[in-house]
Every structure is written in structure tokens, then in C-alpha cells.
PDB file of C-alpha atoms in Angstrom:
ATOM      1  CA  MET A   1      40.609  58.337 -10.276  1.00 48.00           C
ATOM      2  CA  GLU A   2      43.140  60.861 -11.393  1.00 52.00           C
ATOM      3  CA  PRO A   3      42.684  61.975 -15.112  1.00 56.00           C
ATOM      4  CA  ALA A   4      45.116  60.312 -17.569  1.00 58.00           C
ATOM      5  CA  ASN A   5      47.953  62.443 -19.129  1.00 70.00           C
ATOM      6  CA  ASN A   6      47.142  62.200 -22.852  1.00 75.00           C
ATOM      7  CA  VAL A   7      48.926  65.386 -24.004  1.00 80.00           C
ATOM      8  CA  THR A   8      52.094  64.738 -26.148  1.00 86.00           C
ATOM      9  CA  GLU A   9      52.738  68.297 -27.103  1.00 90.00           C
ATOM     10  CA  PHE A  10      51.797  71.827 -26.245  1.00 93.00           C
ATOM     11  CA  LEU A  11      50.915  74.812 -28.408  1.00 93.00           C
ATOM     12  CA  LEU A  12      52.597  78.080 -27.465  1.00 93.00           C
ATOM     13  CA  SER A  13      50.695  81.334 -28.068  1.00 90.00           C
ATOM     14  CA  GLY A  14      53.883  83.321 -28.415  1.00 88.00           C
ATOM     15  CA  LEU A  15      54.169  87.093 -27.961  1.00 88.00           C
ATOM     16  CA  THR A  16      51.821  88.247 -30.629  1.00 86.00           C
ATOM     17  CA  GLN A  17      49.565  86.933 -33.273  1.00 86.00           C
ATOM     18  CA  ASP A  18      50.129  89.752 -35.714  1.00 88.00           C
ATOM     19  CA  ARG A  19      52.127  88.395 -38.732  1.00 87.00           C
ATOM     20  CA  GLU A  20      53.746  91.806 -39.505  1.00 90.00           C
ATOM     21  CA  LEU A  21      54.715  92.451 -35.887  1.00 92.00           C
ATOM     22  CA  GLN A  22      56.183  88.895 -35.682  1.00 93.00           C
ATOM     23  CA  GLN A  23      58.566  89.806 -38.588  1.00 92.00           C
ATOM     24  CA  VAL A  24      59.665  92.899 -36.805  1.00 94.00           C
ATOM     25  CA  CYS A  25      60.034  90.939 -33.516  1.00 94.00           C
ATOM     26  CA  PHE A  26      62.055  88.324 -35.321  1.00 95.00           C
ATOM     27  CA  VAL A  27      64.734  90.827 -36.306  1.00 95.00           C
ATOM     28  CA  LEU A  28      64.585  92.690 -33.054  1.00 95.00           C
ATOM     29  CA  PHE A  29      64.864  89.632 -30.809  1.00 96.00           C
ATOM     30  CA  LEU A  30      67.535  88.029 -33.063  1.00 96.00           C
ATOM     31  CA  LEU A  31      69.588  91.299 -32.566  1.00 96.00           C
ATOM     32  CA  PHE A  32      68.946  91.116 -28.810  1.00 95.00           C
ATOM     33  CA  TYR A  33      70.168  87.515 -28.597  1.00 96.00           C
ATOM     34  CA  LEU A  34      73.327  88.299 -30.639  1.00 96.00           C
ATOM     35  CA  VAL A  35      74.074  91.154 -28.274  1.00 95.00           C
ATOM     36  CA  ILE A  36      73.502  88.870 -25.204  1.00 95.00           C
ATOM     37  CA  VAL A  37      75.905  86.227 -26.513  1.00 95.00           C
ATOM     38  CA  LEU A  38      78.598  88.497 -27.793  1.00 93.00           C
ATOM     39  CA  GLY A  39      78.500  90.922 -24.933  1.00 91.00           C
ATOM     40  CA  ASN A  40      78.686  88.209 -22.258  1.00 94.00           C
ATOM     41  CA  LEU A  41      81.413  86.299 -24.231  1.00 93.00           C
ATOM     42  CA  LEU A  42      83.391  89.549 -24.297  1.00 90.00           C
ATOM     43  CA  ILE A  43      83.146  89.899 -20.496  1.00 91.00           C
ATOM     44  CA  ILE A  44      84.247  86.236 -20.072  1.00 92.00           C
ATOM     45  CA  VAL A  45      87.176  86.519 -22.504  1.00 90.00           C
ATOM     46  CA  THR A  46      88.265  89.889 -21.041  1.00 89.00           C
ATOM     47  CA  ILE A  47      88.310  88.407 -17.438  1.00 89.00           C
ATOM     48  CA  ILE A  48      90.142  85.256 -18.446  1.00 89.00           C
ATOM     49  CA  CYS A  49      92.839  87.031 -20.494  1.00 87.00           C
ATOM     50  CA  SER A  50      93.445  89.970 -18.130  1.00 84.00           C
ATOM     51  CA  GLU A  51      95.731  89.492 -15.144  1.00 80.00           C
ATOM     52  CA  ARG A  52      94.491  92.718 -13.512  1.00 80.00           C
ATOM     53  CA  LEU A  53      91.009  91.159 -13.245  1.00 83.00           C
ATOM     54  CA  ASN A  54      92.200  88.205 -11.325  1.00 86.00           C
ATOM     55  CA  CYS A  55      90.118  88.651  -8.151  1.00 87.00           C
ATOM     56  CA  PRO A  56      86.900  87.093  -6.713  1.00 90.00           C
ATOM     57  CA  MET A  57      84.608  89.858  -7.920  1.00 87.00           C
ATOM     58  CA  TYR A  58      85.480  89.320 -11.606  1.00 90.00           C
ATOM     59  CA  PHE A  59      85.620  85.525 -11.118  1.00 92.00           C
ATOM     60  CA  PHE A  60      81.948  85.646 -10.074  1.00 93.00           C
ATOM     61  CA  LEU A  61      81.196  88.142 -12.870  1.00 91.00           C
ATOM     62  CA  SER A  62      82.470  85.697 -15.440  1.00 93.00           C
ATOM     63  CA  TYR A  63      80.196  82.993 -14.144  1.00 94.00           C
ATOM     64  CA  LEU A  64      77.331  85.455 -14.121  1.00 93.00           C
ATOM     65  CA  SER A  65      77.941  86.216 -17.794  1.00 94.00           C
ATOM     66  CA  PHE A  66      78.061  82.396 -18.497  1.00 96.00           C
ATOM     67  CA  ILE A  67      74.825  81.903 -16.779  1.00 96.00           C
ATOM     68  CA  ASP A  68      73.213  84.769 -18.665  1.00 95.00           C
ATOM     69  CA  ILE A  69      74.203  83.162 -22.052  1.00 96.00           C
ATOM     70  CA  CYS A  70      72.725  79.792 -20.932  1.00 96.00           C
ATOM     71  CA  TYR A  71      69.624  81.358 -19.362  1.00 95.00           C
ATOM     72  CA  SER A  72      68.687  83.313 -22.525  1.00 95.00           C
ATOM     73  CA  SER A  73      69.577  80.399 -24.719  1.00 96.00           C
ATOM     74  CA  VAL A  74      66.916  78.261 -23.139  1.00 96.00           C
ATOM     75  CA  THR A  75      64.067  80.510 -24.398  1.00 95.00           C
ATOM     76  CA  ALA A  76      65.328  83.103 -26.923  1.00 95.00           C
ATOM     77  CA  PRO A  77      66.151  80.687 -29.889  1.00 95.00           C
ATOM     78  CA  LYS A  78      62.756  78.949 -29.583  1.00 95.00           C
ATOM     79  CA  LEU A  79      60.995  82.322 -29.401  1.00 95.00           C
ATOM     80  CA  ILE A  80      62.893  83.669 -32.374  1.00 95.00           C
ATOM     81  CA  ALA A  81      62.179  80.595 -34.494  1.00 95.00           C
ATOM     82  CA  ASP A  82      58.470  80.644 -33.466  1.00 94.00           C
ATOM     83  CA  PHE A  83      58.092  84.161 -34.977  1.00 94.00           C
ATOM     84  CA  LEU A  84      58.544  82.552 -38.401  1.00 92.00           C
ATOM     85  CA  VAL A  85      55.980  79.780 -38.025  1.00 91.00           C
ATOM     86  CA  GLU A  86      52.225  79.827 -37.598  1.00 88.00           C
ATOM     87  CA  ARG A  87      51.824  76.715 -35.367  1.00 90.00           C
ATOM     88  CA  LYS A  88      54.221  76.980 -32.444  1.00 92.00           C
ATOM     89  CA  THR A  89      54.479  73.683 -30.846  1.00 94.00           C
ATOM     90  CA  ILE A  90      56.736  72.053 -28.237  1.00 94.00           C
ATOM     91  CA  SER A  91      56.791  68.322 -27.127  1.00 93.00           C
ATOM     92  CA  PHE A  92      55.829  67.356 -23.625  1.00 92.00           C
ATOM     93  CA  ILE A  93      59.356  66.268 -22.836  1.00 93.00           C
ATOM     94  CA  GLY A  94      60.808  69.411 -24.491  1.00 94.00           C
ATOM     95  CA  CYS A  95      58.433  71.481 -22.410  1.00 94.00           C
ATOM     96  CA  ILE A  96      59.481  69.875 -19.052  1.00 94.00           C
ATOM     97  CA  ALA A  97      63.141  70.103 -20.117  1.00 96.00           C
ATOM     98  CA  GLN A  98      62.807  73.806 -20.867  1.00 96.00           C
ATOM     99  CA  LEU A  99      60.959  74.313 -17.564  1.00 95.00           C
ATOM    100  CA  PHE A 100      63.821  72.588 -15.715  1.00 96.00           C
ATOM    101  CA  MET A 101      66.624  74.596 -17.535  1.00 96.00           C
ATOM    102  CA  VAL A 102      64.921  77.925 -16.967  1.00 95.00           C
ATOM    103  CA  HIS A 103      64.742  77.445 -13.324  1.00 94.00           C
ATOM    104  CA  LEU A 104      68.148  75.852 -13.063  1.00 95.00           C
ATOM    105  CA  PHE A 105      69.792  78.887 -14.580  1.00 96.00           C
ATOM    106  CA  GLY A 106      67.453  81.355 -12.989  1.00 92.00           C
ATOM    107  CA  GLY A 107      67.965  79.928  -9.466  1.00 92.00           C
ATOM    108  CA  THR A 108      71.647  79.650  -9.940  1.00 95.00           C
ATOM    109  CA  GLU A 109      71.834  83.306 -10.947  1.00 93.00           C
ATOM    110  CA  ILE A 110      69.784  84.328  -7.902  1.00 92.00           C
ATOM    111  CA  PHE A 111      72.255  82.440  -5.550  1.00 93.00           C
ATOM    112  CA  LEU A 112      75.234  83.737  -7.379  1.00 94.00           C
ATOM    113  CA  LEU A 113      74.038  87.316  -7.025  1.00 91.00           C
ATOM    114  CA  THR A 114      73.776  86.670  -3.280  1.00 90.00           C
ATOM    115  CA  VAL A 115      77.255  85.396  -3.233  1.00 92.00           C
ATOM    116  CA  MET A 116      78.533  88.458  -5.102  1.00 89.00           C
ATOM    117  CA  ALA A 117      76.909  90.696  -2.467  1.00 87.00           C
ATOM    118  CA  TYR A 118      78.698  88.747   0.252  1.00 90.00           C
ATOM    119  CA  ASP A 119      81.970  89.210  -1.673  1.00 90.00           C
ATOM    120  CA  ARG A 120      81.505  92.920  -1.815  1.00 85.00           C
ATOM    121  CA  TYR A 121      80.519  92.950   1.983  1.00 87.00           C
ATOM    122  CA  ILE A 122      83.799  91.267   2.897  1.00 88.00           C
ATOM    123  CA  ALA A 123      85.878  93.596   0.478  1.00 85.00           C
ATOM    124  CA  ILE A 124      84.432  96.777   1.846  1.00 83.00           C
ATOM    125  CA  CYS A 125      83.783  95.935   5.560  1.00 83.00           C
ATOM    126  CA  ASN A 126      86.712  93.629   6.203  1.00 85.00           C
ATOM    127  CA  PRO A 127      89.434  94.603   3.634  1.00 83.00           C
ATOM    128  CA  LEU A 128      92.295  93.342   5.696  1.00 85.00           C
ATOM    129  CA  LEU A 129      90.800  89.890   5.765  1.00 87.00           C
ATOM    130  CA  TYR A 130      89.461  89.855   2.227  1.00 88.00           C
ATOM    131  CA  THR A 131      92.196  87.839   0.548  1.00 87.00           C
ATOM    132  CA  THR A 132      92.225  85.292   3.467  1.00 90.00           C
ATOM    133  CA  ILE A 133      88.347  84.881   3.530  1.00 91.00           C
ATOM    134  CA  MET A 134      87.781  84.982  -0.268  1.00 92.00           C
ATOM    135  CA  ASN A 135      90.507  82.751  -1.426  1.00 91.00           C
ATOM    136  CA  LYS A 136      90.189  80.644  -4.659  1.00 91.00           C
ATOM    137  CA  HIS A 137      89.095  77.481  -2.827  1.00 93.00           C
ATOM    138  CA  VAL A 138      86.250  79.313  -1.075  1.00 93.00           C
ATOM    139  CA  CYS A 139      85.164  81.163  -4.287  1.00 94.00           C
ATOM    140  CA  SER A 140      85.025  77.839  -6.126  1.00 95.00           C
ATOM    141  CA  TRP A 141      82.885  76.290  -3.519  1.00 96.00           C
ATOM    142  CA  MET A 142      80.565  79.256  -3.517  1.00 95.00           C
ATOM    143  CA  VAL A 143      80.019  78.819  -7.215  1.00 96.00           C
ATOM    144  CA  VAL A 144      79.440  75.118  -6.765  1.00 97.00           C
ATOM    145  CA  ALA A 145      77.010  75.900  -4.000  1.00 96.00           C
ATOM    146  CA  SER A 146      75.209  78.326  -6.239  1.00 95.00           C
ATOM    147  CA  TRP A 147      74.789  75.663  -8.940  1.00 96.00           C
ATOM    148  CA  ALA A 148      73.633  73.158  -6.340  1.00 96.00           C
ATOM    149  CA  GLY A 149      70.983  75.547  -4.982  1.00 94.00           C
ATOM    150  CA  GLY A 150      69.819  76.221  -8.526  1.00 94.00           C
ATOM    151  CA  PHE A 151      69.640  72.465  -9.302  1.00 96.00           C
ATOM    152  CA  VAL A 152      67.605  71.660  -6.085  1.00 94.00           C
ATOM    153  CA  HIS A 153      65.238  74.531  -6.713  1.00 93.00           C
ATOM    154  CA  SER A 154      64.706  73.475 -10.368  1.00 94.00           C
ATOM    155  CA  ILE A 155      64.222  69.716  -9.694  1.00 95.00           C
ATOM    156  CA  VAL A 156      61.680  70.521  -7.004  1.00 92.00           C
ATOM    157  CA  GLN A 157      59.780  72.912  -9.390  1.00 91.00           C
ATOM    158  CA  THR A 158      60.025  70.326 -12.230  1.00 93.00           C
ATOM    159  CA  LEU A 159      58.778  67.398 -10.097  1.00 92.00           C
ATOM    160  CA  LEU A 160      55.844  69.415  -8.859  1.00 89.00           C
ATOM    161  CA  THR A 161      54.786  70.025 -12.385  1.00 90.00           C
ATOM    162  CA  VAL A 162      55.586  66.725 -14.133  1.00 90.00           C
ATOM    163  CA  GLN A 163      53.431  64.706 -11.828  1.00 88.00           C
ATOM    164  CA  LEU A 164      50.329  66.577 -12.781  1.00 88.00           C
ATOM    165  CA  PRO A 165      47.872  65.132 -15.259  1.00 88.00           C
ATOM    166  CA  PHE A 166      47.355  67.006 -18.474  1.00 88.00           C
ATOM    167  CA  CYS A 167      44.324  65.754 -20.544  1.00 84.00           C
ATOM    168  CA  GLY A 168      43.552  68.968 -22.621  1.00 74.00           C
ATOM    169  CA  PRO A 169      43.446  71.683 -23.650  1.00 83.00           C
ATOM    170  CA  ASN A 170      47.152  72.023 -24.449  1.00 88.00           C
ATOM    171  CA  GLU A 171      47.600  75.638 -25.484  1.00 91.00           C
ATOM    172  CA  ILE A 172      50.088  77.486 -23.221  1.00 91.00           C
ATOM    173  CA  ASP A 173      49.497  81.238 -23.032  1.00 88.00           C
ATOM    174  CA  HIS A 174      53.109  82.080 -23.123  1.00 90.00           C
ATOM    175  CA  TYR A 175      56.256  81.893 -25.270  1.00 92.00           C
ATOM    176  CA  PHE A 176      58.000  79.193 -23.154  1.00 93.00           C
ATOM    177  CA  CYS A 177      57.038  76.556 -20.633  1.00 92.00           C
ATOM    178  CA  ASP A 178      56.708  77.869 -17.127  1.00 90.00           C
ATOM    179  CA  VAL A 179      55.042  76.678 -13.930  1.00 90.00           C
ATOM    180  CA  HIS A 180      51.943  78.951 -13.663  1.00 88.00           C
ATOM    181  CA  PRO A 181      50.821  78.496 -17.365  1.00 89.00           C
ATOM    182  CA  LEU A 182      51.249  74.678 -16.998  1.00 90.00           C
ATOM    183  CA  LEU A 183      49.301  74.613 -13.656  1.00 89.00           C
ATOM    184  CA  LYS A 184      46.519  76.421 -15.453  1.00 88.00           C
ATOM    185  CA  LEU A 185      46.274  73.535 -17.993  1.00 89.00           C
ATOM    186  CA  ALA A 186      46.375  70.717 -15.431  1.00 88.00           C
ATOM    187  CA  CYS A 187      43.096  68.790 -15.226  1.00 87.00           C
ATOM    188  CA  THR A 188      43.187  68.498 -11.394  1.00 86.00           C
ATOM    189  CA  ASP A 189      43.121  70.794  -8.400  1.00 83.00           C
ATOM    190  CA  THR A 190      46.410  72.606  -8.219  1.00 82.00           C
ATOM    191  CA  PHE A 191      45.931  74.701  -5.127  1.00 84.00           C
ATOM    192  CA  ILE A 192      48.420  72.831  -2.956  1.00 85.00           C
ATOM    193  CA  VAL A 193      51.012  72.622  -5.794  1.00 86.00           C
ATOM    194  CA  GLY A 194      50.563  76.355  -6.348  1.00 84.00           C
ATOM    195  CA  ILE A 195      51.271  77.100  -2.669  1.00 86.00           C
ATOM    196  CA  MET A 196      54.408  74.904  -2.990  1.00 86.00           C
ATOM    197  CA  VAL A 197      55.509  76.785  -6.088  1.00 84.00           C
ATOM    198  CA  VAL A 198      55.196  79.984  -4.223  1.00 82.00           C
ATOM    199  CA  ALA A 199      57.175  78.518  -1.278  1.00 82.00           C
ATOM    200  CA  ASN A 200      59.893  77.273  -3.616  1.00 83.00           C
ATOM    201  CA  SER A 201      60.304  80.062  -6.167  1.00 82.00           C
ATOM    202  CA  GLY A 202      58.712  83.124  -4.612  1.00 79.00           C
ATOM    203  CA  MET A 203      60.187  82.832  -1.126  1.00 82.00           C
ATOM    204  CA  ILE A 204      63.618  82.044  -2.518  1.00 85.00           C
ATOM    205  CA  SER A 205      63.486  85.228  -4.620  1.00 85.00           C
ATOM    206  CA  LEU A 206      62.063  87.374  -1.815  1.00 84.00           C
ATOM    207  CA  THR A 207      64.419  86.048   0.892  1.00 86.00           C
ATOM    208  CA  SER A 208      67.512  86.508  -1.254  1.00 86.00           C
ATOM    209  CA  PHE A 209      66.347  89.949  -2.146  1.00 86.00           C
ATOM    210  CA  VAL A 210      65.839  90.928   1.446  1.00 87.00           C
ATOM    211  CA  VAL A 211      69.308  89.484   2.377  1.00 86.00           C
ATOM    212  CA  LEU A 212      70.840  91.511  -0.564  1.00 85.00           C
ATOM    213  CA  VAL A 213      69.063  94.740   0.479  1.00 85.00           C
ATOM    214  CA  VAL A 214      70.269  94.356   4.034  1.00 86.00           C
ATOM    215  CA  SER A 215      73.815  93.609   3.025  1.00 84.00           C
ATOM    216  CA  TYR A 216      73.992  96.615   0.825  1.00 82.00           C
ATOM    217  CA  ILE A 217      72.593  98.882   3.542  1.00 83.00           C
ATOM    218  CA  VAL A 218      75.350  97.628   5.824  1.00 84.00           C
ATOM    219  CA  ILE A 219      77.935  98.155   3.073  1.00 81.00           C
ATOM    220  CA  LEU A 220      76.749 101.749   2.423  1.00 79.00           C
ATOM    221  CA  ALA A 221      76.631 102.560   6.098  1.00 80.00           C
ATOM    222  CA  SER A 222      80.280 101.405   6.468  1.00 80.00           C
ATOM    223  CA  LEU A 223      81.438 103.591   3.637  1.00 75.00           C
ATOM    224  CA  ARG A 224      81.347 106.583   5.941  1.00 74.00           C
ATOM    225  CA  SER A 225      84.650 105.579   7.423  1.00 70.00           C
ATOM    226  CA  HIS A 226      86.370 105.324   4.004  1.00 68.00           C
ATOM    227  CA  SER A 227      88.294 107.973   2.086  1.00 69.00           C
ATOM    228  CA  SER A 228      86.384 109.980  -0.612  1.00 72.00           C
ATOM    229  CA  GLU A 229      88.205 108.160  -3.387  1.00 70.00           C
ATOM    230  CA  GLY A 230      87.599 104.705  -1.874  1.00 66.00           C
ATOM    231  CA  ARG A 231      83.991 105.654  -1.111  1.00 70.00           C
ATOM    232  CA  LEU A 232      83.417 106.606  -4.801  1.00 73.00           C
ATOM    233  CA  LYS A 233      84.993 103.448  -6.166  1.00 70.00           C
ATOM    234  CA  ALA A 234      82.993 101.259  -3.783  1.00 70.00           C
ATOM    235  CA  LEU A 235      79.735 103.129  -4.602  1.00 72.00           C
ATOM    236  CA  SER A 236      80.432 102.600  -8.338  1.00 71.00           C
ATOM    237  CA  THR A 237      80.789  98.902  -7.991  1.00 70.00           C
ATOM    238  CA  CYS A 238      77.857  98.519  -5.557  1.00 76.00           C
ATOM    239  CA  ALA A 239      75.632 100.622  -7.811  1.00 78.00           C
ATOM    240  CA  SER A 240      76.256  98.162 -10.678  1.00 77.00           C
ATOM    241  CA  HIS A 241      75.408  95.202  -8.438  1.00 79.00           C
ATOM    242  CA  ILE A 242      72.319  96.922  -7.024  1.00 82.00           C
ATOM    243  CA  THR A 243      71.071  97.690 -10.529  1.00 82.00           C
ATOM    244  CA  VAL A 244      71.527  94.121 -11.659  1.00 83.00           C
ATOM    245  CA  VAL A 245      69.803  92.844  -8.435  1.00 83.00           C
ATOM    246  CA  ILE A 246      66.774  95.084  -9.034  1.00 84.00           C
ATOM    247  CA  LEU A 247      66.498  93.979 -12.672  1.00 83.00           C
ATOM    248  CA  ASN A 248      66.676  90.375 -11.819  1.00 84.00           C
ATOM    249  CA  PHE A 249      64.683  90.178  -8.623  1.00 85.00           C
ATOM    250  CA  GLY A 250      61.844  92.608  -9.380  1.00 85.00           C
ATOM    251  CA  PRO A 251      60.253  90.566 -12.294  1.00 85.00           C
ATOM    252  CA  CYS A 252      60.890  87.254 -10.483  1.00 85.00           C
ATOM    253  CA  ILE A 253      59.071  88.501  -7.318  1.00 84.00           C
ATOM    254  CA  PHE A 254      56.228  89.710  -9.432  1.00 84.00           C
ATOM    255  CA  ILE A 255      55.762  86.435 -11.363  1.00 84.00           C
ATOM    256  CA  TYR A 256      56.433  83.881  -8.633  1.00 83.00           C
ATOM    257  CA  LEU A 257      55.404  85.398  -5.284  1.00 80.00           C
ATOM    258  CA  ARG A 258      51.701  85.004  -5.863  1.00 74.00           C
ATOM    259  CA  PRO A 259      49.078  82.228  -6.282  1.00 70.00           C
ATOM    260  CA  SER A 260      49.099  80.100  -9.386  1.00 66.00           C
ATOM    261  CA  THR A 261      47.348  82.697 -11.672  1.00 68.00           C
ATOM    262  CA  THR A 262      48.436  84.178 -15.014  1.00 67.00           C
ATOM    263  CA  PHE A 263      48.182  87.825 -16.007  1.00 70.00           C
ATOM    264  CA  SER A 264      48.316  89.372 -19.446  1.00 70.00           C
ATOM    265  CA  GLU A 265      51.400  91.253 -18.467  1.00 78.00           C
ATOM    266  CA  ASP A 266      53.388  88.067 -17.475  1.00 84.00           C
ATOM    267  CA  LYS A 267      54.813  87.517 -21.005  1.00 87.00           C
ATOM    268  CA  MET A 268      56.245  90.963 -21.166  1.00 87.00           C
ATOM    269  CA  VAL A 269      57.729  90.636 -17.663  1.00 88.00           C
ATOM    270  CA  ALA A 270      59.220  87.339 -18.614  1.00 89.00           C
ATOM    271  CA  VAL A 271      60.797  88.967 -21.689  1.00 91.00           C
ATOM    272  CA  PHE A 272      62.427  91.437 -19.305  1.00 87.00           C
ATOM    273  CA  TYR A 273      64.111  88.811 -17.112  1.00 88.00           C
ATOM    274  CA  THR A 274      64.931  86.156 -19.716  1.00 91.00           C
ATOM    275  CA  ILE A 275      66.177  88.504 -22.550  1.00 93.00           C
ATOM    276  CA  ILE A 276      66.474  92.247 -21.576  1.00 90.00           C
ATOM    277  CA  THR A 277      68.318  91.691 -18.205  1.00 90.00           C
ATOM    278  CA  PRO A 278      70.952  89.288 -19.683  1.00 92.00           C
ATOM    279  CA  MET A 279      71.498  91.807 -22.444  1.00 91.00           C
ATOM    280  CA  LEU A 280      71.863  94.803 -20.054  1.00 88.00           C
ATOM    281  CA  ASN A 281      74.208  93.027 -17.525  1.00 85.00           C
ATOM    282  CA  PRO A 282      77.432  93.377 -19.689  1.00 84.00           C
ATOM    283  CA  LEU A 283      76.577  96.997 -20.285  1.00 84.00           C
ATOM    284  CA  ILE A 284      75.961  97.791 -16.662  1.00 82.00           C
ATOM    285  CA  TYR A 285      79.206  96.133 -15.526  1.00 77.00           C
ATOM    286  CA  THR A 286      81.418  97.597 -18.333  1.00 76.00           C
ATOM    287  CA  LEU A 287      79.958 101.231 -18.590  1.00 69.00           C
ATOM    288  CA  ARG A 288      80.477 101.816 -14.764  1.00 66.00           C
ATOM    289  CA  ASN A 289      83.681  99.833 -14.362  1.00 72.00           C
ATOM    290  CA  GLU A 290      87.012 101.499 -15.456  1.00 75.00           C
ATOM    291  CA  GLU A 291      88.971  98.264 -14.711  1.00 77.00           C
ATOM    292  CA  VAL A 292      86.927  96.292 -17.129  1.00 79.00           C
ATOM    293  CA  LYS A 293      86.925  99.010 -19.834  1.00 78.00           C
ATOM    294  CA  ASN A 294      90.737  99.334 -19.521  1.00 81.00           C
ATOM    295  CA  ALA A 295      91.105  95.494 -19.734  1.00 80.00           C
ATOM    296  CA  MET A 296      89.043  95.440 -22.876  1.00 78.00           C
ATOM    297  CA  ARG A 297      91.113  98.297 -24.446  1.00 80.00           C
ATOM    298  CA  LYS A 298      94.311  96.444 -23.724  1.00 81.00           C
ATOM    299  CA  LEU A 299      92.888  93.086 -24.981  1.00 75.00           C
ATOM    300  CA  TRP A 300      91.715  94.963 -28.219  1.00 73.00           C
ATOM    301  CA  SER A 301      95.156  96.701 -28.733  1.00 74.00           C
ATOM    302  CA  ARG A 302      96.925  93.351 -28.057  1.00 68.00           C
ATOM    303  CA  LYS A 303      94.782  91.657 -30.761  1.00 60.00           C
ATOM    304  CA  VAL A 304      95.244  94.510 -33.250  1.00 50.00           C
ATOM    305  CA  SER A 305      99.069  94.511 -32.767  1.00 54.00           C
ATOM    306  CA  LEU A 306      99.035  90.728 -33.196  1.00 53.00           C
ATOM    307  CA  GLY A 307      97.122  91.019 -36.306  1.00 50.00           C
ATOM    308  CA  VAL A 308      99.443  93.645 -37.815  1.00 45.00           C
ATOM    309  CA  LYS A 309     102.514  91.404 -37.061  1.00 52.00           C
ATOM    310  CA  LEU A 310     100.690  88.446 -38.757  1.00 49.00           C
ATOM    311  CA  CYS A 311     100.073  90.642 -41.808  1.00 50.00           C
ATOM    312  CA  VAL A 312     103.648  91.896 -41.927  1.00 50.00           C
ATOM    313  CA  LYS A 313     104.927  88.315 -41.790  1.00 57.00           C
ATOM    314  CA  CYS A 314     102.548  87.214 -44.473  1.00 55.00           C
ATOM    315  CA  CYS A 315     103.715  90.010 -46.676  1.00 52.00           C
TER     316      CYS A 315
END
């Protein structure tokens, strides 16, 4: 007979057990989370309010920023709050919900980055057909398909985990609920489930990464026929995408493209793809993109001038 599931809550080990270090981490990660939310919101507002950024690339970028906010919000607030308590607990239902949301937003981001690479491929390799191929209807369906792909990936991952029996111990050696730490606690043989997890998460990450690498190789090869000015502009845009792709896919491939084992480095790698990468994405896209920086300056000057007019009227 299968062991009964008698676990109602899990204990999270967190990032560190050192009380002084936890206080430092509380301030540091709270700052990180504020930068994530404000930075990505700034990207979204700038793209929505700027007419010059009304093209597919920025349409996808606004959704990437939205996903980054949601993705980090699944784990960061809980992590920050746990720095202040000694006993870090999460209910069984809350744990499964967190697992589902992490893989929903993570999977959607992977598919969206693949869509963004396709957008750059069409823009650079077929510029005359770009507006015809990448119209608003097609772009909207690409975003919907990314969400659908993320949902299917996440629901499979969640169903594989939720059907396992957990009869103790209930301490997760992580700061959030993920597949490998939960498989380690299941009181049954998880070899087959572990293989399915690798096939679901690891192969999706690896396949998407290979597709992205090939697409960017084709893009870079096609730039030889462009003018020097067009080549520099395309290289600047592609460099931002490639940087984000490496930051997203590297940690995911390390975590999920292996059997159901856990390493001591997993928590730090997870911090990188759940918090550091969503924080760096706005900086990568703004620091290397003159159009976004100019749009932000115009938006800021417009708000300042509006504020001055309101002050004059009030006086």
C-alpha cells in the first residue's frame, strides 16, 4: 500500500540560520524586491505611454517586465518575511500553489523569450515583411501561446508532485517550494517522477535555449549584409536579448536538467533566477537602448511640466 499523506505543512530552511545575517539579508532583499517592482513598472509605464515604442519588440518587453514582477512576487515576499521569524512554515496547499505559480511564470518567461528571438529574427532577416508578419493580432496570439505553454508546463509539474505521498519528515531544504526538494521528502520511489520532471522542465529549457542560440547565430550571420549603422543598432538590441537569455536559461538548465537530486548551491542559483535576473532585466534593456532611455526622459519631463502647471494653478 502507498504511504498516507499526513503532512499538513512544511518547514523551510531558508537561506541562512545566522540571525545577524538574516537581518542584513532582510534589508538587502527588501531593497532588491523594491527595485524589481519599481524598475519593471517603469518599463511597462514607459512603453504604454510612449508612441515611439509602439512596436512588437516593446510590446513583448512590457509583458516580460510584467512576468518578472509576478515571478519574483511568488517567492521574494515570503523569503523577506521569513528573515524575521525563527520558524519558517508554509501550508501544504500554499506550498503546492507556490510550486504552480513559480513554474507558470518561469515557463511563460522561457516561451516569451523564444518569441522575442523570433521577433528579432524577422525584423533583421526579413525587414520588408516585418510589419506584415508581426502584426498586432499575431503578437497577441504569441503572448497567449506563451501563457498557455507556461500553464501546461506548470500543471504537469504540479500534478507530478501533488500525487506523491508525504508522511514525514517535512523540512524543505530551500527558501521556497520546488520540485526537487519536494521529491526528496516523498516517502515513495520517485525515480520515474524525477525522469518526467527532467523531461518536462529540463528539456524545455534546453530545447528553447538551443533554438535561441541557433536563431541568434543566423541573425548575427545576416548582419554582414547590413550597413554599419544598422549593424550596430541590431547588435545592441541582440546583445540585450542574449544577455537576458543567458541569465535566465543558465540557472534553469543547471537546476532542472539533472536527476532529482539537490545540491547546496541550488538555493543561491535559485536566488539568481528568481530575484537577481528580474532585477537586472530592466537595467539591461534600458542601459543599452537609447529609444527606451529617450522615452523615459520625455515621460519624466512631461510629468515635471505637468506638476509645475498644477502648482501654478494652485498658487
